[in-house]
């Protein structure tokens, strides 16, 4: 709620952030377009652009040949190679770190496979901080890091970014962001978010869900996570644990789930269920490769693999149908290993949606696979990390360079 | 997104609306409190109050004995008996209309029972418009109607308020608001919303959910509707059909549902399921009375009634568990006939939640029955109708009195 009228300084800060966000999300944008997008006059846009240019956040240049006669409007582009954030992704069996430039460009990245099993925080923090140091060592002296954030395959408390994880999930507390921040020693906090939530944010911001104000993103790893955008905002819930659609019960009394319940979406549709139905329960390829091998086998006519995929697809479709009734989304996006699973069982998924949802709720629905692939959570973490500089561009910069 | 800085006129309009909203939602409020709530200085609050007083929207008076020495701060209270809206509620077997004063006071009301079965729009519109005329005839000449809205037991399209209803729900289109507005002939549009959505809005605004930014409201009528508040905003979805939790499938292959699917929450938990499980399938009391009679019988030790309630409660609990995992709400509210059903099966509901949700997702959860009872959708419709005067108090008033 707006209280008193904003001061001139607040308006300027807001306008600087808005302009920077436009070029961060939309890429190179002409002054003329910015004038129209922001509803400000040309001289104000010029002044804002000059401030951001002086701060080294954007630069102005002549556009590539426009094919039109006359003097072209200068194009404002983000200083992607100069201004960046550190983004991290802690998956069940993969660790990733990246330097992501303003505008969402991945400038550098490091990936390591992780042994499944118990989570060794000091080890994970050491690996990620090591990756960060390697990447920082390669940067030019005039570059500047304006934030850091991590996507994590667990429930994350909104108030302080603490990861909640444990035998039944939700009991132990792990100050992962604080530990990583300490190890990085850059004087920057590391914000933390759930990986599926951040995947949803990335797909909404610069992926296949661009322009959709209401979408559901389903992320398959070992389990299934969800990130939901409601009216343009990520659904967090009271404490930040919203979107745990993997534990929606779709088959009461069904397969046991790691959470202690039975018949959860992730128990029926997760990687383990698929592998077991396909007769590959023991020791064969797991993760993305395992899922892909079943899809490939089904494509080649392997009846057991086909039936496994179709069975899993029916449960997936039932879960998606429930979410369509609940959210009336414009788009459902399948990410992580669910991309392959969905592609191998799209008919079953669609059929369950057609019988299990209200006509009105599904009439504008689009089903899509992730546009950003495995990078979705990492790019979502980058967006989280860019939050501060977009909210107050000059302040963040003055802190970092002072 | 704020574009240019707001003009003085926009700031004044915003502040007038904010002040009016404070007294509308919070009741009589002292100038001192308003000064602190709105972060404005005392003279600005005085000027805003003077404008609203001149327009007849609020009045200032001395508070009742405060028990403190010294000159008391004047109290600003809404002109509830002068400024009102018309609110309507179209339930499956009940029609209601009310005159609701600023501040959410029901000044007058009319209720009629409706025969179940096919929906006769001209007849329903005629009854509601008749109720409105009866109530308007009794108003004093200096009163003023500033809006009208209706809650409807069906899916409502956000863009134009058209009700979507039909054999499988969602196929036919019914311009209910337009028809009712025409019949009222007051020169006012009638906004329309889904009854459970508006029930959620009312509970969030002035009911048991006051202060909860994330809540799930479940409304039992013949079927089960849902209204969900996410981060303080009602979940609408892409086209406005969000919150149809009654058609979440909790028991795949279970009881047939009116929507054409099987095992939907409303098929397993609705009034019909309870009555049949209790051996009262044919011709006995239906609706609220029927549900209450089963709950009463269970209280008196009737084993069949107890088992029926517990069976239904298990499915209800499973549905709620799913919603808790998905939304991480602070509160789940049981309204309509679900109040009685929940009270008669709270142990089963709680048990399903304890086994079917993540520990983190349920740790702050409160389960409550509706604070507004059968009036929740009606009061939600009133809030919808007050929207315009709260957004621009003086404009709406000048239109109505000119």
mmCIF file of N, CA and C in Angstrom, chain A residues 198-285:
data_model
loop_
_atom_site.group_PDB
_atom_site.id
_atom_site.type_symbol
_atom_site.label_atom_id
_atom_site.label_comp_id
_atom_site.label_asym_id
_atom_site.label_seq_id
_atom_site.Cartn_x
_atom_site.Cartn_y
_atom_site.Cartn_z
ATOM 1 N N UNK A 198 12.443 -21.843 -8.576
ATOM 2 C CA UNK A 198 13.307 -20.972 -9.374
ATOM 3 C C UNK A 198 13.262 -21.361 -10.846
ATOM 4 N N UNK A 199 13.066 -22.658 -11.119
ATOM 5 C CA UNK A 199 12.871 -23.076 -12.513
ATOM 6 C C UNK A 199 11.628 -22.409 -13.094
ATOM 7 N N UNK A 200 10.564 -22.367 -12.293
ATOM 8 C CA UNK A 200 9.330 -21.707 -12.739
ATOM 9 C C UNK A 200 9.577 -20.230 -12.999
ATOM 10 N N UNK A 201 10.319 -19.607 -12.089
ATOM 11 C CA UNK A 201 10.621 -18.180 -12.253
ATOM 12 C C UNK A 201 11.381 -17.939 -13.553
ATOM 13 N N UNK A 202 12.365 -18.797 -13.840
ATOM 14 C CA UNK A 202 13.166 -18.624 -15.042
ATOM 15 C C UNK A 202 12.326 -18.834 -16.306
ATOM 16 N N UNK A 203 11.500 -19.873 -16.302
ATOM 17 C CA UNK A 203 10.668 -20.117 -17.488
ATOM 18 C C UNK A 203 9.669 -18.969 -17.688
ATOM 19 N N UNK A 204 9.197 -18.412 -16.579
ATOM 20 C CA UNK A 204 8.252 -17.299 -16.641
ATOM 21 C C UNK A 204 8.943 -16.025 -17.125
ATOM 22 N N UNK A 205 10.182 -15.839 -16.697
ATOM 23 C CA UNK A 205 10.889 -14.589 -16.962
ATOM 24 C C UNK A 205 11.524 -14.556 -18.344
ATOM 25 N N UNK A 206 12.134 -15.689 -18.732
ATOM 26 C CA UNK A 206 12.827 -15.678 -20.023
ATOM 27 C C UNK A 206 12.802 -17.040 -20.720
ATOM 28 N N UNK A 207 11.841 -17.887 -20.367
ATOM 29 C CA UNK A 207 11.749 -19.188 -21.017
ATOM 30 C C UNK A 207 10.467 -19.326 -21.817
ATOM 31 N N UNK A 208 9.982 -20.555 -21.891
ATOM 32 C CA UNK A 208 8.801 -20.856 -22.697
ATOM 33 C C UNK A 208 7.547 -20.196 -22.128
ATOM 34 N N UNK A 209 7.586 -19.846 -20.833
ATOM 35 C CA UNK A 209 6.411 -19.267 -20.185
ATOM 36 C C UNK A 209 6.386 -17.752 -20.214
ATOM 37 N N UNK A 210 7.271 -17.165 -21.014
ATOM 38 C CA UNK A 210 7.329 -15.707 -21.119
ATOM 39 C C UNK A 210 5.949 -15.157 -21.492
ATOM 40 N N UNK A 211 5.468 -14.220 -20.700
ATOM 41 C CA UNK A 211 4.171 -13.611 -21.008
ATOM 42 C C UNK A 211 2.990 -14.314 -20.368
ATOM 43 N N UNK A 212 3.204 -15.521 -19.809
ATOM 44 C CA UNK A 212 2.114 -16.219 -19.118
ATOM 45 C C UNK A 212 2.061 -15.760 -17.666
ATOM 46 N N UNK A 213 0.946 -15.236 -17.245
ATOM 47 C CA UNK A 213 0.833 -14.773 -15.863
ATOM 48 C C UNK A 213 0.432 -15.908 -14.917
ATOM 49 N N UNK A 214 -0.058 -17.015 -15.483
ATOM 50 C CA UNK A 214 -0.484 -18.149 -14.650
ATOM 51 C C UNK A 214 0.059 -19.432 -15.260
ATOM 52 N N UNK A 215 1.059 -19.998 -14.602
ATOM 53 C CA UNK A 215 1.641 -21.215 -15.149
ATOM 54 C C UNK A 215 2.062 -22.165 -14.039
ATOM 55 N N UNK A 216 2.143 -23.439 -14.393
ATOM 56 C CA UNK A 216 2.620 -24.481 -13.489
ATOM 57 C C UNK A 216 3.863 -25.095 -14.135
ATOM 58 N N UNK A 217 4.949 -25.124 -13.375
ATOM 59 C CA UNK A 217 6.190 -25.736 -13.849
ATOM 60 C C UNK A 217 6.438 -26.978 -13.011
ATOM 61 N N UNK A 218 6.609 -28.123 -13.664
ATOM 62 C CA UNK A 218 6.881 -29.374 -12.958
ATOM 63 C C UNK A 218 8.302 -29.805 -13.276
ATOM 64 N N UNK A 219 9.070 -30.046 -12.233
ATOM 65 C CA UNK A 219 10.481 -30.350 -12.413
ATOM 66 C C UNK A 219 10.772 -31.768 -11.935
ATOM 67 N N UNK A 220 11.188 -32.626 -12.841
ATOM 68 C CA UNK A 220 11.529 -33.988 -12.453
ATOM 69 C C UNK A 220 13.015 -34.112 -12.183
ATOM 70 N N UNK A 221 13.343 -34.628 -10.999
ATOM 71 C CA UNK A 221 14.748 -34.936 -10.689
ATOM 72 C C UNK A 221 14.638 -36.392 -10.233
ATOM 73 N N UNK A 222 15.061 -36.761 -9.044
ATOM 74 C CA UNK A 222 14.677 -38.078 -8.537
ATOM 75 C C UNK A 222 13.190 -38.012 -8.191
ATOM 76 N N UNK A 223 12.846 -36.952 -7.493
ATOM 77 C CA UNK A 223 11.447 -36.707 -7.180
ATOM 78 C C UNK A 223 10.849 -35.724 -8.161
ATOM 79 N N UNK A 224 9.744 -35.134 -7.763
ATOM 80 C CA UNK A 224 9.088 -34.149 -8.611
ATOM 81 C C UNK A 224 8.820 -32.904 -7.786
ATOM 82 N N UNK A 225 9.316 -31.784 -8.267
ATOM 83 C CA UNK A 225 9.055 -30.511 -7.606
ATOM 84 C C UNK A 225 8.145 -29.671 -8.468
ATOM 85 N N UNK A 226 7.599 -28.637 -7.872
ATOM 86 C CA UNK A 226 6.718 -27.759 -8.631
ATOM 87 C C UNK A 226 7.014 -26.319 -8.314
ATOM 88 N N UNK A 227 6.797 -25.492 -9.312
ATOM 89 C CA UNK A 227 6.865 -24.046 -9.113
ATOM 90 C C UNK A 227 5.661 -23.471 -9.816
ATOM 91 N N UNK A 228 4.939 -22.605 -9.139
ATOM 92 C CA UNK A 228 3.677 -22.136 -9.685
ATOM 93 C C UNK A 228 3.672 -20.615 -9.704
ATOM 94 N N UNK A 229 3.307 -20.071 -10.842
ATOM 95 C CA UNK A 229 3.193 -18.627 -10.972
ATOM 96 C C UNK A 229 1.704 -18.285 -11.014
ATOM 97 N N UNK A 230 1.287 -17.457 -10.073
ATOM 98 C CA UNK A 230 -0.115 -17.042 -9.969
ATOM 99 C C UNK A 230 -0.166 -15.536 -10.204
ATOM 100 N N UNK A 231 -0.858 -15.133 -11.219
ATOM 101 C CA UNK A 231 -0.997 -13.709 -11.551
ATOM 102 C C UNK A 231 0.368 -13.011 -11.600
ATOM 103 N N UNK A 232 1.322 -13.686 -12.213
ATOM 104 C CA UNK A 232 2.639 -13.089 -12.419
ATOM 105 C C UNK A 232 3.603 -13.211 -11.255
ATOM 106 N N UNK A 233 3.131 -13.775 -10.134
ATOM 107 C CA UNK A 233 3.990 -13.903 -8.955
ATOM 108 C C UNK A 233 4.205 -15.367 -8.604
ATOM 109 N N UNK A 234 5.418 -15.689 -8.185
ATOM 110 C CA UNK A 234 5.714 -17.043 -7.738
ATOM 111 C C UNK A 234 4.937 -17.338 -6.458
ATOM 112 N N UNK A 235 4.254 -18.484 -6.430
ATOM 113 C CA UNK A 235 3.503 -18.884 -5.242
ATOM 114 C C UNK A 235 4.490 -19.361 -4.178
ATOM 115 N N UNK A 236 4.480 -18.695 -3.026
ATOM 116 C CA UNK A 236 5.398 -19.090 -1.973
ATOM 117 C C UNK A 236 4.693 -19.774 -0.821
ATOM 118 N N UNK A 237 3.479 -19.329 -0.540
ATOM 119 C CA UNK A 237 2.771 -19.835 0.630
ATOM 120 C C UNK A 237 3.211 -19.119 1.883
ATOM 121 N N UNK A 238 2.680 -19.568 3.007
ATOM 122 C CA UNK A 238 2.893 -18.859 4.266
ATOM 123 C C UNK A 238 4.375 -18.769 4.626
ATOM 124 N N UNK A 239 5.074 -19.907 4.533
ATOM 125 C CA UNK A 239 6.472 -19.913 4.981
ATOM 126 C C UNK A 239 7.442 -20.149 3.831
ATOM 127 N N UNK A 240 6.916 -20.258 2.608
ATOM 128 C CA UNK A 240 7.786 -20.444 1.455
ATOM 129 C C UNK A 240 7.799 -21.852 0.891
ATOM 130 N N UNK A 241 7.010 -22.754 1.495
ATOM 131 C CA UNK A 241 7.061 -24.152 1.068
ATOM 132 C C UNK A 241 6.000 -24.486 0.018
ATOM 133 N N UNK A 242 5.305 -23.497 -0.499
ATOM 134 C CA UNK A 242 4.265 -23.745 -1.501
ATOM 135 C C UNK A 242 4.831 -24.403 -2.745
ATOM 136 N N UNK A 243 3.959 -25.085 -3.494
ATOM 137 C CA UNK A 243 4.372 -25.691 -4.760
ATOM 138 C C UNK A 243 4.893 -27.105 -4.640
ATOM 139 N N UNK A 244 4.728 -27.736 -3.462
ATOM 140 C CA UNK A 244 5.229 -29.116 -3.319
ATOM 141 C C UNK A 244 4.236 -30.103 -3.948
ATOM 142 N N UNK A 245 4.047 -29.969 -5.247
ATOM 143 C CA UNK A 245 3.055 -30.790 -5.937
ATOM 144 C C UNK A 245 3.496 -32.247 -6.044
ATOM 145 N N UNK A 246 4.775 -32.507 -5.862
ATOM 146 C CA UNK A 246 5.260 -33.887 -5.913
ATOM 147 C C UNK A 246 4.660 -34.746 -4.815
ATOM 148 N N UNK A 247 4.168 -34.109 -3.756
ATOM 149 C CA UNK A 247 3.589 -34.886 -2.660
ATOM 150 C C UNK A 247 2.065 -34.824 -2.640
ATOM 151 N N UNK A 248 1.494 -34.314 -3.703
ATOM 152 C CA UNK A 248 0.048 -34.464 -3.904
ATOM 153 C C UNK A 248 -0.228 -35.963 -4.076
ATOM 154 N N UNK A 249 -1.202 -36.474 -3.330
ATOM 155 C CA UNK A 249 -1.519 -37.901 -3.427
ATOM 156 C C UNK A 249 -2.434 -38.115 -4.624
ATOM 157 N N UNK A 250 -1.944 -38.862 -5.615
ATOM 158 C CA UNK A 250 -2.769 -39.138 -6.795
ATOM 159 C C UNK A 250 -3.311 -40.563 -6.767
ATOM 160 N N UNK A 251 -2.683 -41.430 -5.978
ATOM 161 C CA UNK A 251 -3.084 -42.837 -5.935
ATOM 162 C C UNK A 251 -3.107 -43.323 -4.483
ATOM 163 N N UNK A 252 -4.212 -43.028 -3.765
ATOM 164 C CA UNK A 252 -4.239 -43.357 -2.340
ATOM 165 C C UNK A 252 -3.884 -44.829 -2.113
ATOM 166 N N UNK A 253 -2.981 -45.074 -1.183
ATOM 167 C CA UNK A 253 -2.559 -46.445 -0.907
ATOM 168 C C UNK A 253 -1.577 -46.986 -1.927
ATOM 169 N N UNK A 254 -1.100 -46.162 -2.806
ATOM 170 C CA UNK A 254 -0.205 -46.592 -3.881
ATOM 171 C C UNK A 254 1.235 -46.780 -3.415
ATOM 172 N N UNK A 255 2.165 -46.536 -4.290
ATOM 173 C CA UNK A 255 3.584 -46.779 -4.005
ATOM 174 C C UNK A 255 4.082 -45.924 -2.840
ATOM 175 N N UNK A 256 4.914 -46.498 -1.991
ATOM 176 C CA UNK A 256 5.445 -45.716 -0.876
ATOM 177 C C UNK A 256 6.341 -44.579 -1.372
ATOM 178 N N UNK A 257 6.284 -43.468 -0.659
ATOM 179 C CA UNK A 257 7.062 -42.287 -1.040
ATOM 180 C C UNK A 257 8.102 -42.018 0.039
ATOM 181 N N UNK A 258 9.205 -41.379 -0.349
ATOM 182 C CA UNK A 258 10.264 -41.051 0.612
ATOM 183 C C UNK A 258 9.740 -40.168 1.735
ATOM 184 N N UNK A 259 8.615 -39.468 1.521
ATOM 185 C CA UNK A 259 8.091 -38.560 2.538
ATOM 186 C C UNK A 259 7.360 -39.312 3.636
ATOM 187 N N UNK A 260 7.140 -40.622 3.439
ATOM 188 C CA UNK A 260 6.435 -41.399 4.449
ATOM 189 C C UNK A 260 5.000 -41.690 4.069
ATOM 190 N N UNK A 261 4.479 -40.976 3.067
ATOM 191 C CA UNK A 261 3.105 -41.200 2.615
ATOM 192 C C UNK A 261 3.114 -42.231 1.472
ATOM 193 N N UNK A 262 1.961 -42.442 0.877
ATOM 194 C CA UNK A 262 1.865 -43.384 -0.250
ATOM 195 C C UNK A 262 1.112 -42.747 -1.412
ATOM 196 N N UNK A 263 1.492 -43.131 -2.602
ATOM 197 C CA UNK A 263 0.742 -42.695 -3.781
ATOM 198 C C UNK A 263 0.934 -41.246 -4.161
ATOM 199 N N UNK A 264 1.993 -40.613 -3.634
ATOM 200 C CA UNK A 264 2.304 -39.239 -4.038
ATOM 201 C C UNK A 264 2.646 -39.219 -5.531
ATOM 202 N N UNK A 265 2.450 -38.046 -6.137
ATOM 203 C CA UNK A 265 2.798 -37.902 -7.554
ATOM 204 C C UNK A 265 4.228 -38.361 -7.802
ATOM 205 N N UNK A 266 5.150 -37.993 -6.935
ATOM 206 C CA UNK A 266 6.543 -38.366 -7.197
ATOM 207 C C UNK A 266 6.814 -39.846 -6.973
ATOM 208 N N UNK A 267 5.996 -40.485 -6.120
ATOM 209 C CA UNK A 267 6.153 -41.933 -5.948
ATOM 210 C C UNK A 267 5.661 -42.679 -7.182
ATOM 211 N N UNK A 268 4.616 -42.157 -7.836
ATOM 212 C CA UNK A 268 4.014 -42.830 -8.987
ATOM 213 C C UNK A 268 4.666 -42.452 -10.306
ATOM 214 N N UNK A 269 5.293 -41.284 -10.347
ATOM 215 C CA UNK A 269 5.782 -40.744 -11.623
ATOM 216 C C UNK A 269 7.296 -40.533 -11.601
ATOM 217 N N UNK A 270 7.897 -40.535 -10.422
ATOM 218 C CA UNK A 270 9.328 -40.251 -10.326
ATOM 219 C C UNK A 270 10.148 -41.281 -11.098
ATOM 220 N N UNK A 271 11.400 -40.967 -11.184
ATOM 221 C CA UNK A 271 12.354 -41.803 -11.907
ATOM 222 C C UNK A 271 12.314 -43.271 -11.435
ATOM 223 N N UNK A 272 12.231 -43.474 -10.096
ATOM 224 C CA UNK A 272 12.252 -44.846 -9.589
ATOM 225 C C UNK A 272 11.068 -45.653 -10.090
ATOM 226 N N UNK A 273 9.881 -45.029 -10.073
ATOM 227 C CA UNK A 273 8.686 -45.737 -10.529
ATOM 228 C C UNK A 273 8.844 -46.146 -11.984
ATOM 229 N N UNK A 274 9.313 -45.224 -12.793
ATOM 230 C CA UNK A 274 9.478 -45.528 -14.218
ATOM 231 C C UNK A 274 10.469 -46.674 -14.411
ATOM 232 N N UNK A 275 11.602 -46.592 -13.718
ATOM 233 C CA UNK A 275 12.634 -47.613 -13.898
ATOM 234 C C UNK A 275 12.119 -48.983 -13.456
ATOM 235 N N UNK A 276 11.407 -49.023 -12.350
ATOM 236 C CA UNK A 276 10.902 -50.298 -11.868
ATOM 237 C C UNK A 276 9.841 -50.882 -12.799
ATOM 238 N N UNK A 277 8.901 -50.028 -13.233
ATOM 239 C CA UNK A 277 7.877 -50.511 -14.168
ATOM 240 C C UNK A 277 8.526 -51.043 -15.454
ATOM 241 N N UNK A 278 9.638 -50.438 -15.832
ATOM 242 C CA UNK A 278 10.311 -50.847 -17.060
ATOM 243 C C UNK A 278 11.239 -52.040 -16.836
ATOM 244 N N UNK A 279 11.204 -52.585 -15.606
ATOM 245 C CA UNK A 279 12.037 -53.748 -15.318
ATOM 246 C C UNK A 279 13.505 -53.414 -15.198
ATOM 247 N N UNK A 280 13.792 -52.167 -14.834
ATOM 248 C CA UNK A 280 15.198 -51.764 -14.730
ATOM 249 C C UNK A 280 15.515 -51.258 -13.327
ATOM 250 N N UNK A 281 14.953 -51.940 -12.370
ATOM 251 C CA UNK A 281 15.062 -51.455 -10.997
ATOM 252 C C UNK A 281 16.461 -51.472 -10.420
ATOM 253 N N UNK A 282 17.308 -52.400 -10.864
ATOM 254 C CA UNK A 282 18.544 -52.582 -10.119
ATOM 255 C C UNK A 282 19.806 -52.166 -10.837
ATOM 256 N N UNK A 283 20.373 -51.053 -10.432
ATOM 257 C CA UNK A 283 21.739 -50.746 -10.825
ATOM 258 C C UNK A 283 21.932 -50.234 -12.244
ATOM 259 N N UNK A 284 20.853 -50.135 -13.037
ATOM 260 C CA UNK A 284 21.069 -49.610 -14.380
ATOM 261 C C UNK A 284 21.157 -48.085 -14.343
ATOM 262 N N UNK A 285 21.264 -47.493 -15.509
ATOM 263 C CA UNK A 285 21.413 -46.043 -15.590
ATOM 264 C C UNK A 285 20.279 -45.358 -14.833
#
